[in-house]
PDB file of C-alpha atoms in Angstrom:
ATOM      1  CA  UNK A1457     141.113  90.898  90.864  1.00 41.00           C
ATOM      2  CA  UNK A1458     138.721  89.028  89.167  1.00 44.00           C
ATOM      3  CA  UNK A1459     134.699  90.367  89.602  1.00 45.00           C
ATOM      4  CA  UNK A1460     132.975  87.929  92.426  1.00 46.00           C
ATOM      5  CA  UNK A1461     130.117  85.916  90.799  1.00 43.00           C
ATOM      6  CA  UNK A1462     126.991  86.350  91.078  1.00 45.00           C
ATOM      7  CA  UNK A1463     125.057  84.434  94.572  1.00 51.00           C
ATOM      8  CA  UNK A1464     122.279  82.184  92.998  1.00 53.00           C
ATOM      9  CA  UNK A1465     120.547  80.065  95.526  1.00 51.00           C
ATOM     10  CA  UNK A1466     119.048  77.865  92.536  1.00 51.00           C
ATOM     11  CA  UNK A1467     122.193  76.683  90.723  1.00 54.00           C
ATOM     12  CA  UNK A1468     121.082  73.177  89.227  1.00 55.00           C
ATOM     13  CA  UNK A1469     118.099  73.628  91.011  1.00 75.00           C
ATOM     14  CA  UNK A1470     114.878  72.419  88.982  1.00 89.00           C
ATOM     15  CA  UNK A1471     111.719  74.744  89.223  1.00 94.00           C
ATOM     16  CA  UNK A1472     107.818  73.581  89.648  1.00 97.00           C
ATOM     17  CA  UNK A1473     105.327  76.142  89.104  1.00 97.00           C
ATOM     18  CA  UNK A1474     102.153  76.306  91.254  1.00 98.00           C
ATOM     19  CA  UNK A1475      99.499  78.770  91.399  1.00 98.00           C
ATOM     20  CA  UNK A1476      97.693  79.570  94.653  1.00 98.00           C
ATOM     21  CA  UNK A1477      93.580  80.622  94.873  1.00 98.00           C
ATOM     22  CA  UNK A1478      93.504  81.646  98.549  1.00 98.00           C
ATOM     23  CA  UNK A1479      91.254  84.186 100.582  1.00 98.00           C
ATOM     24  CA  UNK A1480      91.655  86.875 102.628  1.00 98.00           C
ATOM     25  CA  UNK A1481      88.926  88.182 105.237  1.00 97.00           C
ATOM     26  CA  UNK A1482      88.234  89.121 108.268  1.00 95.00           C
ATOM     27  CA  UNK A1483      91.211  91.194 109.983  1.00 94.00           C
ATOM     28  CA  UNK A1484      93.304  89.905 107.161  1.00 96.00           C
ATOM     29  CA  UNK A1485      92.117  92.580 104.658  1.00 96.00           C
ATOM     30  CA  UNK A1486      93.764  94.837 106.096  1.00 96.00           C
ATOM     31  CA  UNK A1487      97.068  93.362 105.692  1.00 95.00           C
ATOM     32  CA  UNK A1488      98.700  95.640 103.009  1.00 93.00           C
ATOM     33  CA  UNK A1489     100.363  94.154  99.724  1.00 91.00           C
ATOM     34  CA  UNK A1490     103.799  94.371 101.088  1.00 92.00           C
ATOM     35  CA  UNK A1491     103.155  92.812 104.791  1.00 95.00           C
ATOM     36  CA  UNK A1492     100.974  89.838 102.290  1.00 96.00           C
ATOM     37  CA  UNK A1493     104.461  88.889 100.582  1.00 95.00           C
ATOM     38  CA  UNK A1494     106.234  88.774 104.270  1.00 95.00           C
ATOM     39  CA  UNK A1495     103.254  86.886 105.338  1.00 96.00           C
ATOM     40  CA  UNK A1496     103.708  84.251 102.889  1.00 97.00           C
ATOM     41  CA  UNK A1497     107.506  83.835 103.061  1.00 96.00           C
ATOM     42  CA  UNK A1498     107.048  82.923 106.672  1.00 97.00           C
ATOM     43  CA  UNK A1499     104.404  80.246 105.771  1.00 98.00           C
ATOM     44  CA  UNK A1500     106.631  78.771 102.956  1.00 97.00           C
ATOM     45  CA  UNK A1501     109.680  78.837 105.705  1.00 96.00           C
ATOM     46  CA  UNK A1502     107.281  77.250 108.854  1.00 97.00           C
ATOM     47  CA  UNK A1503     105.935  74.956 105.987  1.00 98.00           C
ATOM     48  CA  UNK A1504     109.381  73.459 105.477  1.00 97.00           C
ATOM     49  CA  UNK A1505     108.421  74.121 101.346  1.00 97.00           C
ATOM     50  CA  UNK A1506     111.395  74.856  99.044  1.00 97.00           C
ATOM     51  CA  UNK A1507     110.549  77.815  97.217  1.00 96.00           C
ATOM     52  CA  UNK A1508     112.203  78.382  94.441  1.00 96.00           C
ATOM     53  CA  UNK A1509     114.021  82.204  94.318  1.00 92.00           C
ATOM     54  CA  UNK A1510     115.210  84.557  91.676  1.00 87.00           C
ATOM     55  CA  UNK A1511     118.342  84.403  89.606  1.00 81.00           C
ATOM     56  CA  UNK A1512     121.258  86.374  89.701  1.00 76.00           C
ATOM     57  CA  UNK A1513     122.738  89.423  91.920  1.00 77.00           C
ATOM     58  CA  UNK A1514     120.346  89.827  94.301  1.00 79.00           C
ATOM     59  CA  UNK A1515     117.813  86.593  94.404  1.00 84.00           C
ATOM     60  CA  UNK A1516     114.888  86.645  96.267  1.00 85.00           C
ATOM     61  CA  UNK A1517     111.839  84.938  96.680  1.00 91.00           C
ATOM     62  CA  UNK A1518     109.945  84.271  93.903  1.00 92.00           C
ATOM     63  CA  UNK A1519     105.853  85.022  94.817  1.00 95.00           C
ATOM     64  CA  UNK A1520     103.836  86.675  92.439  1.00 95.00           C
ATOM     65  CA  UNK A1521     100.186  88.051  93.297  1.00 95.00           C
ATOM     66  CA  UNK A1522      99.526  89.441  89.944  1.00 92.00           C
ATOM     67  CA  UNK A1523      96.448  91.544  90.633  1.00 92.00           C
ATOM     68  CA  UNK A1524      96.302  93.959  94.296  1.00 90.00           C
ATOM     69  CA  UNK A1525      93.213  94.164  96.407  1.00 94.00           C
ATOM     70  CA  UNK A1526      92.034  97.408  97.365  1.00 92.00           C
ATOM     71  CA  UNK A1527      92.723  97.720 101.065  1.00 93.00           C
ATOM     72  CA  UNK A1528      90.003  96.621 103.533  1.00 95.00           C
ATOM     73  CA  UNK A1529      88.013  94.422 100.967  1.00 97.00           C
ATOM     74  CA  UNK A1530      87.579  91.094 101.509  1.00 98.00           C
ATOM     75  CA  UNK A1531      88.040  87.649  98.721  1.00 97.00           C
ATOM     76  CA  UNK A1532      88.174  84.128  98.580  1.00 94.00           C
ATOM     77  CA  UNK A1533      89.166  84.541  95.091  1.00 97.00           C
ATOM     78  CA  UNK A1534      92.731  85.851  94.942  1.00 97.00           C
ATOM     79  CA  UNK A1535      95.929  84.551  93.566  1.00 97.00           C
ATOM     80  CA  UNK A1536      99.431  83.918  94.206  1.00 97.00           C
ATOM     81  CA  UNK A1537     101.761  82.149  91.526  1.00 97.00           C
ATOM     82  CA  UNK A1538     105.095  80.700  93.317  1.00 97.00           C
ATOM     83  CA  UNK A1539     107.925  78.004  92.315  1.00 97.00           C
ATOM     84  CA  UNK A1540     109.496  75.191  94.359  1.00 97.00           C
ATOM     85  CA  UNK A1541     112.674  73.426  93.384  1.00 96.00           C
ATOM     86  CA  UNK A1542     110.912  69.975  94.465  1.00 96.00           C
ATOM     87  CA  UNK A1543     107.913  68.313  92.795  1.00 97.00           C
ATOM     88  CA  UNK A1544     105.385  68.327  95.404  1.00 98.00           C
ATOM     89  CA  UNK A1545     101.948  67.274  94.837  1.00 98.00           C
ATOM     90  CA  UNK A1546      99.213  70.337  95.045  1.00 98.00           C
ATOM     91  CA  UNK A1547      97.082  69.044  97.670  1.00 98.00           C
ATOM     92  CA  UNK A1548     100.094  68.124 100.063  1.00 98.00           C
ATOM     93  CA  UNK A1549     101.439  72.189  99.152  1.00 98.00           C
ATOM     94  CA  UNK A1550      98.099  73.049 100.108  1.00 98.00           C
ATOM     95  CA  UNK A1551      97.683  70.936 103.634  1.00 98.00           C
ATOM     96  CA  UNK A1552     101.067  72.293 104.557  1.00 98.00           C
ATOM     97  CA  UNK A1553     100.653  75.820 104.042  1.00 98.00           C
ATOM     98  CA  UNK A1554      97.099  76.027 105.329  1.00 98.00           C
ATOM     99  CA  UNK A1555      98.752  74.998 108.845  1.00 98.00           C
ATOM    100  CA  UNK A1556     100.788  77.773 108.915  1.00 97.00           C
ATOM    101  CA  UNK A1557      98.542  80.480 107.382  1.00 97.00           C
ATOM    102  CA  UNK A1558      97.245  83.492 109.832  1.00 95.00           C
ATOM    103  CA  UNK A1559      93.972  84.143 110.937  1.00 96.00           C
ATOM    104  CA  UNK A1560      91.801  85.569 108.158  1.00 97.00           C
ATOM    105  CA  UNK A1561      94.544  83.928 105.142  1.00 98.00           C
ATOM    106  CA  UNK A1562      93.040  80.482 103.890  1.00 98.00           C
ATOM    107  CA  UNK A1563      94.549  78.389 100.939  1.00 98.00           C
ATOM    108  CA  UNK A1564      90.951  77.180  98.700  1.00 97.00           C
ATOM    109  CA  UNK A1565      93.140  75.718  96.219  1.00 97.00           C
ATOM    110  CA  UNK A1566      96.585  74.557  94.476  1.00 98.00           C
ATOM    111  CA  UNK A1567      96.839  73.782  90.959  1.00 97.00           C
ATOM    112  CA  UNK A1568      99.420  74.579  87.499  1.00 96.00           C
ATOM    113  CA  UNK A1569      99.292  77.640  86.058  1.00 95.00           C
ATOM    114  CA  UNK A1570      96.641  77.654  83.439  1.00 93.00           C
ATOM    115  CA  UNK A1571      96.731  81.188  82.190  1.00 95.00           C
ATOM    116  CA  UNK A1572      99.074  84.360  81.817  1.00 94.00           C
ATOM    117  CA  UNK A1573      98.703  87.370  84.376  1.00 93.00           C
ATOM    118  CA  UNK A1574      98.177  89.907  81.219  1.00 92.00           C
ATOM    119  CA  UNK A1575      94.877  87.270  80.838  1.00 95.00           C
ATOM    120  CA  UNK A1576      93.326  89.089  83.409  1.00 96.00           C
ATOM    121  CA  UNK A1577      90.945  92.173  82.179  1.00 96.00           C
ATOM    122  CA  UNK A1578      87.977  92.639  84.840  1.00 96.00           C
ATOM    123  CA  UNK A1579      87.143  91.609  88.576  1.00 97.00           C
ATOM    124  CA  UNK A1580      83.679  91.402  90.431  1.00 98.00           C
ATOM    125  CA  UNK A1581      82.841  93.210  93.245  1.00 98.00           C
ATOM    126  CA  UNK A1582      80.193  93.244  95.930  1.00 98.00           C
ATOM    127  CA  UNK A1583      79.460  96.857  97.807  1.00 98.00           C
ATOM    128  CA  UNK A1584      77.200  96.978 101.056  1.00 98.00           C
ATOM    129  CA  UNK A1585      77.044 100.066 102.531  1.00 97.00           C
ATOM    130  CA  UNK A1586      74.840 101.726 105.452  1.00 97.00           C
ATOM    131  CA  UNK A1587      74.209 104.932 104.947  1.00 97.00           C
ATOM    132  CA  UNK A1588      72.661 108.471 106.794  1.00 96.00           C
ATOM    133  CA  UNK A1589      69.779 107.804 104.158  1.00 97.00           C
ATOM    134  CA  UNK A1590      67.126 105.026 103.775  1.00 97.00           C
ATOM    135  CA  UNK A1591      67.479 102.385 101.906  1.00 98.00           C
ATOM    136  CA  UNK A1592      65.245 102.781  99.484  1.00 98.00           C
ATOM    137  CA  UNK A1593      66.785 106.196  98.529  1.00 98.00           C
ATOM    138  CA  UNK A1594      70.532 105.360  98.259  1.00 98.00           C
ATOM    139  CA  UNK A1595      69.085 102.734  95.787  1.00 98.00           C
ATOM    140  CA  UNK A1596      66.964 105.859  93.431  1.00 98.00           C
ATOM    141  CA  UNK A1597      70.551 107.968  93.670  1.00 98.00           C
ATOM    142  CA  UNK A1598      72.510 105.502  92.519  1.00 98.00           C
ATOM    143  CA  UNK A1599      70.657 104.642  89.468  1.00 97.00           C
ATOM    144  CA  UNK A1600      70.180 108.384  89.098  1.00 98.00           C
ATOM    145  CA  UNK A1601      73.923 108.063  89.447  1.00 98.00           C
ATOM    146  CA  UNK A1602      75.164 104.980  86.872  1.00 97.00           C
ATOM    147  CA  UNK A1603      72.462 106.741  84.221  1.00 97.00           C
ATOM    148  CA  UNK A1604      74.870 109.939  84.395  1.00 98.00           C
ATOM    149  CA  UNK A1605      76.211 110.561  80.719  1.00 97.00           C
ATOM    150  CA  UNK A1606      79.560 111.154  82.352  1.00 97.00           C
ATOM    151  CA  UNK A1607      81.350 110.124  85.862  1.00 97.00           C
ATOM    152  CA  UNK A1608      84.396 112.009  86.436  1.00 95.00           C
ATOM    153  CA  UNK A1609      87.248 111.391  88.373  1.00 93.00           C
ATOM    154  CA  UNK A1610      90.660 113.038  88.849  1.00 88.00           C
ATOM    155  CA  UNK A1611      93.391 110.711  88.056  1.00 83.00           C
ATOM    156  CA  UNK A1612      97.190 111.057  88.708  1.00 78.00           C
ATOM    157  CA  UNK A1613      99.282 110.571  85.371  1.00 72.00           C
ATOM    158  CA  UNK A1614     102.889 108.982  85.774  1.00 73.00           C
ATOM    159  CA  UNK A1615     104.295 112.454  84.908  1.00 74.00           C
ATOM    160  CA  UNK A1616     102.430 113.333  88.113  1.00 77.00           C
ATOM    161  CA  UNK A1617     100.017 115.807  86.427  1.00 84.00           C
ATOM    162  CA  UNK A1618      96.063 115.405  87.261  1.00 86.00           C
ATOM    163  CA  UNK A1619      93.821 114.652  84.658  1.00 88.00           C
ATOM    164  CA  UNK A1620      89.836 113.813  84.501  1.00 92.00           C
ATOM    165  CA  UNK A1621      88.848 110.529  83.638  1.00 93.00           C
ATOM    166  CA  UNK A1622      85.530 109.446  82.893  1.00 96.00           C
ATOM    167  CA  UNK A1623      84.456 106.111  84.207  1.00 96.00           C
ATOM    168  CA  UNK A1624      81.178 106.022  83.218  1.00 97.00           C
ATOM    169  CA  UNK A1625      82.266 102.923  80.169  1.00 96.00           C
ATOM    170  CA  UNK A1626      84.077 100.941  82.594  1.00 96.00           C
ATOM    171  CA  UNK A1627      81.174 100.126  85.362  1.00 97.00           C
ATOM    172  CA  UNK A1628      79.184  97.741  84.831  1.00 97.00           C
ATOM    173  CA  UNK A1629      76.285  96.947  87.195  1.00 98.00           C
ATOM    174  CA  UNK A1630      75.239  93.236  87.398  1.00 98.00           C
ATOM    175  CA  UNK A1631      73.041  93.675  90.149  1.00 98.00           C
ATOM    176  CA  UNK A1632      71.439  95.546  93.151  1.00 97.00           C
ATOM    177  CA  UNK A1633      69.270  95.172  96.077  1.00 97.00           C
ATOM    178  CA  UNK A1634      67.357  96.984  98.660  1.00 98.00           C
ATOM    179  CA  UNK A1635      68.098  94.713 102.427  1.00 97.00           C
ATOM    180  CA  UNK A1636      66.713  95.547 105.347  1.00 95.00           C
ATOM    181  CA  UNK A1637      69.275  98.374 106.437  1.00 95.00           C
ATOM    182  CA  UNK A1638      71.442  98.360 103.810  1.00 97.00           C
ATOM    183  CA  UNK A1639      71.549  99.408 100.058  1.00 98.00           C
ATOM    184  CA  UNK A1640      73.997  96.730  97.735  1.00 98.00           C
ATOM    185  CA  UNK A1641      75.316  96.562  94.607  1.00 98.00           C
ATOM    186  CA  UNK A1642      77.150  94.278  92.563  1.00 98.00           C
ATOM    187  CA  UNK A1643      80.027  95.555  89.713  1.00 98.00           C
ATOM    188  CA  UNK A1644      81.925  94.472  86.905  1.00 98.00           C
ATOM    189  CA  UNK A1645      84.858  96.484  87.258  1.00 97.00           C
ATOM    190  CA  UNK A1646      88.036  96.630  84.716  1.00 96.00           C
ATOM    191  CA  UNK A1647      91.616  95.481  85.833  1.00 94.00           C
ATOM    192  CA  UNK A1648      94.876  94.345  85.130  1.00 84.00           C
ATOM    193  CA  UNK A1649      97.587  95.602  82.929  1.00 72.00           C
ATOM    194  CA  UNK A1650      95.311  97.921  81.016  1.00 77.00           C
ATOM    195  CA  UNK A1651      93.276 100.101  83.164  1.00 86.00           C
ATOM    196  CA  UNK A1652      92.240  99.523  87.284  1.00 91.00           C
ATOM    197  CA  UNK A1653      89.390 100.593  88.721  1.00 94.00           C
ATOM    198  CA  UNK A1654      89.038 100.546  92.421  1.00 95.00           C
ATOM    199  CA  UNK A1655      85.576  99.548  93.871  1.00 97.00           C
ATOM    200  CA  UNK A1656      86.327 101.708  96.236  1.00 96.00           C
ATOM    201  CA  UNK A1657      86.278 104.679  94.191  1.00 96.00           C
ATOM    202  CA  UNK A1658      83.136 103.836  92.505  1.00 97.00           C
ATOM    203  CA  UNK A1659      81.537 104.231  96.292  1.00 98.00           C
ATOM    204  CA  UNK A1660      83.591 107.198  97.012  1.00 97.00           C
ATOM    205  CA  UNK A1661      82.475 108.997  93.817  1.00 97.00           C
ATOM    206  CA  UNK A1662      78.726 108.301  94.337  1.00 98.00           C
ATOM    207  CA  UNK A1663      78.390 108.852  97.646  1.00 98.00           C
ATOM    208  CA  UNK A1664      80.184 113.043  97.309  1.00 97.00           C
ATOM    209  CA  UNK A1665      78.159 113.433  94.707  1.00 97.00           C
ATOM    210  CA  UNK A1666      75.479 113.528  96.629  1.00 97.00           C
ATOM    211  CA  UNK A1667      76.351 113.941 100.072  1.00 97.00           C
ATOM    212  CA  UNK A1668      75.715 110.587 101.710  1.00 97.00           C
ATOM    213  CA  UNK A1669      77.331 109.516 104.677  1.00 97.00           C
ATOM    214  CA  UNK A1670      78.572 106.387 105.234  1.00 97.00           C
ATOM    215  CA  UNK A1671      78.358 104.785 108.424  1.00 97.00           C
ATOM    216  CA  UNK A1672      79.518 101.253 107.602  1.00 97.00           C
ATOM    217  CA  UNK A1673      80.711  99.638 104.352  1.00 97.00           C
ATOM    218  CA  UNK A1674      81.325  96.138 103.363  1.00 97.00           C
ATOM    219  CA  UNK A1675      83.445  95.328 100.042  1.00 98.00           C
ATOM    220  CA  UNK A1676      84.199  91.835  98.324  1.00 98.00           C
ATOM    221  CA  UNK A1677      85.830  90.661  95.410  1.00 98.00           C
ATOM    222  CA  UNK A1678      84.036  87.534  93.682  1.00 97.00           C
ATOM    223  CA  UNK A1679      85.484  86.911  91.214  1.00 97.00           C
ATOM    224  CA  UNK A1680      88.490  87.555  88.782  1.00 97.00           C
ATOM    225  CA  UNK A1681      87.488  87.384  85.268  1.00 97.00           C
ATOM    226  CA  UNK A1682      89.319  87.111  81.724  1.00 95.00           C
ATOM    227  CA  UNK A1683      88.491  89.118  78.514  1.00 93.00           C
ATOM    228  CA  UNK A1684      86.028  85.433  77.866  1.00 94.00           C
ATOM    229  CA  UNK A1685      83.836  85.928  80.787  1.00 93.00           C
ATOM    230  CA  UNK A1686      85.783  82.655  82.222  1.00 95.00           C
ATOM    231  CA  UNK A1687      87.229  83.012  85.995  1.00 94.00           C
ATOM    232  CA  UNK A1688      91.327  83.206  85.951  1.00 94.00           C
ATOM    233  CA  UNK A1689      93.037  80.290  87.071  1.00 82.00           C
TER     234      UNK A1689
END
């Protein structure tokens, strides 16, 4: 008996790339990475958009978000690349899937692909936080802290060892303010295919090294940056 062949949805299908800048606040940043991909296939589907899906075996639909958010942090700046098998102009793709997004999930903008993923090198990050301190001295411990010769974390290898990892090169700190009841800070942080590192874990770090409490915490990503300086679109 001859071997069946292989299911593939696109057979002389033609395929239009489109990349997505959309944001995600509000309740919506909690949504994990996996529940974000069902999310979207359901507004493609109520959106009566074609999307284009993979080839051969086992196809599926093709959405690519090519950098994660760290859980519970807000953007307006992140990305989705996707294909359709029809032509459709960007700002008609963008009208149609902004009436089917949730709550807290907002399309800013459609356009072609300008750039690769492995572009991508460094994100900025905005970090409010209220603390068990004052103000004023959350702000003298963290420059105490970023003026450290050496930050240290413990990081997991792939061969599932645990290893120290100094992140003192890879933060860079663009700005910071003293507000009324809250201390904030503003990061250049390094990701992509190279090396990630979580904003979160920049708080985290700081605030157990010395012992501050933190009663409420506000994260954003601003932007998403290539080795240039340039945003990634």
């Amino acid at each position: 008996m001859a071997n069946a062949e292989p299911k593939n949805v696109n057979l002389r299908l033609e395929r239009f790339e489109y990349r997505a800048v959309f944001s995600k606040t509000g309740r919506a940043k909690y949504i994990s990475h996996l529940d974000l991909m069902r999310a979207f296939q359901r507004v493609f589907k109520r959106a009566h958009l074609p999307i284009w899906h993979t080839q051969g075996f086992n196809p599926h639909v093709y959405i690519m978000f090519p950098l994660a958010l760290p859980l519970g942090t807000d953007s307006r700046v992140e990305i989705m690349d996707f294909a359709l098998t029809e032509d459709i102009p960007y700002n008609e793709v963008l009208e149609r899937m902004n009436a089917q997004t949730p709550v807290g999930l907002e399309i800013v903008s459609v356009s072609k692909p300008e750039h690769k993923h492995t572009d991508i090198t460094a994100a900025e990050y905005v970090a409010r936080l209220k603390t068990d301190k004052s103000v004023h001295e959350v702000a003298e411990l963290f420059g105490k802290f970023i003026a450290l010769d050496k930050i240290e974390i413990e990081k997991r290898t792939k061969k599932k060892t645990i290893n120290l990892v100094d992140i003192k090169p890879h933060i860079t700190v663009l700005d910071s303010k003293e507000l009324e009841d809250s201390f904030e800070v503003t990061l250049k942080l390094p990701c992509g295919s190279s090396f990630n590192l979580n904003v979160n874990v920049v708080i985290d770090t700081f605030c157990e090294r010395y012992g501050i409490e933190i009663s409420e915490i506000y994260t954003e990503r601003t932007k998403i940056l290539m080795a240039n300086g340039e945003n990634f679109i």
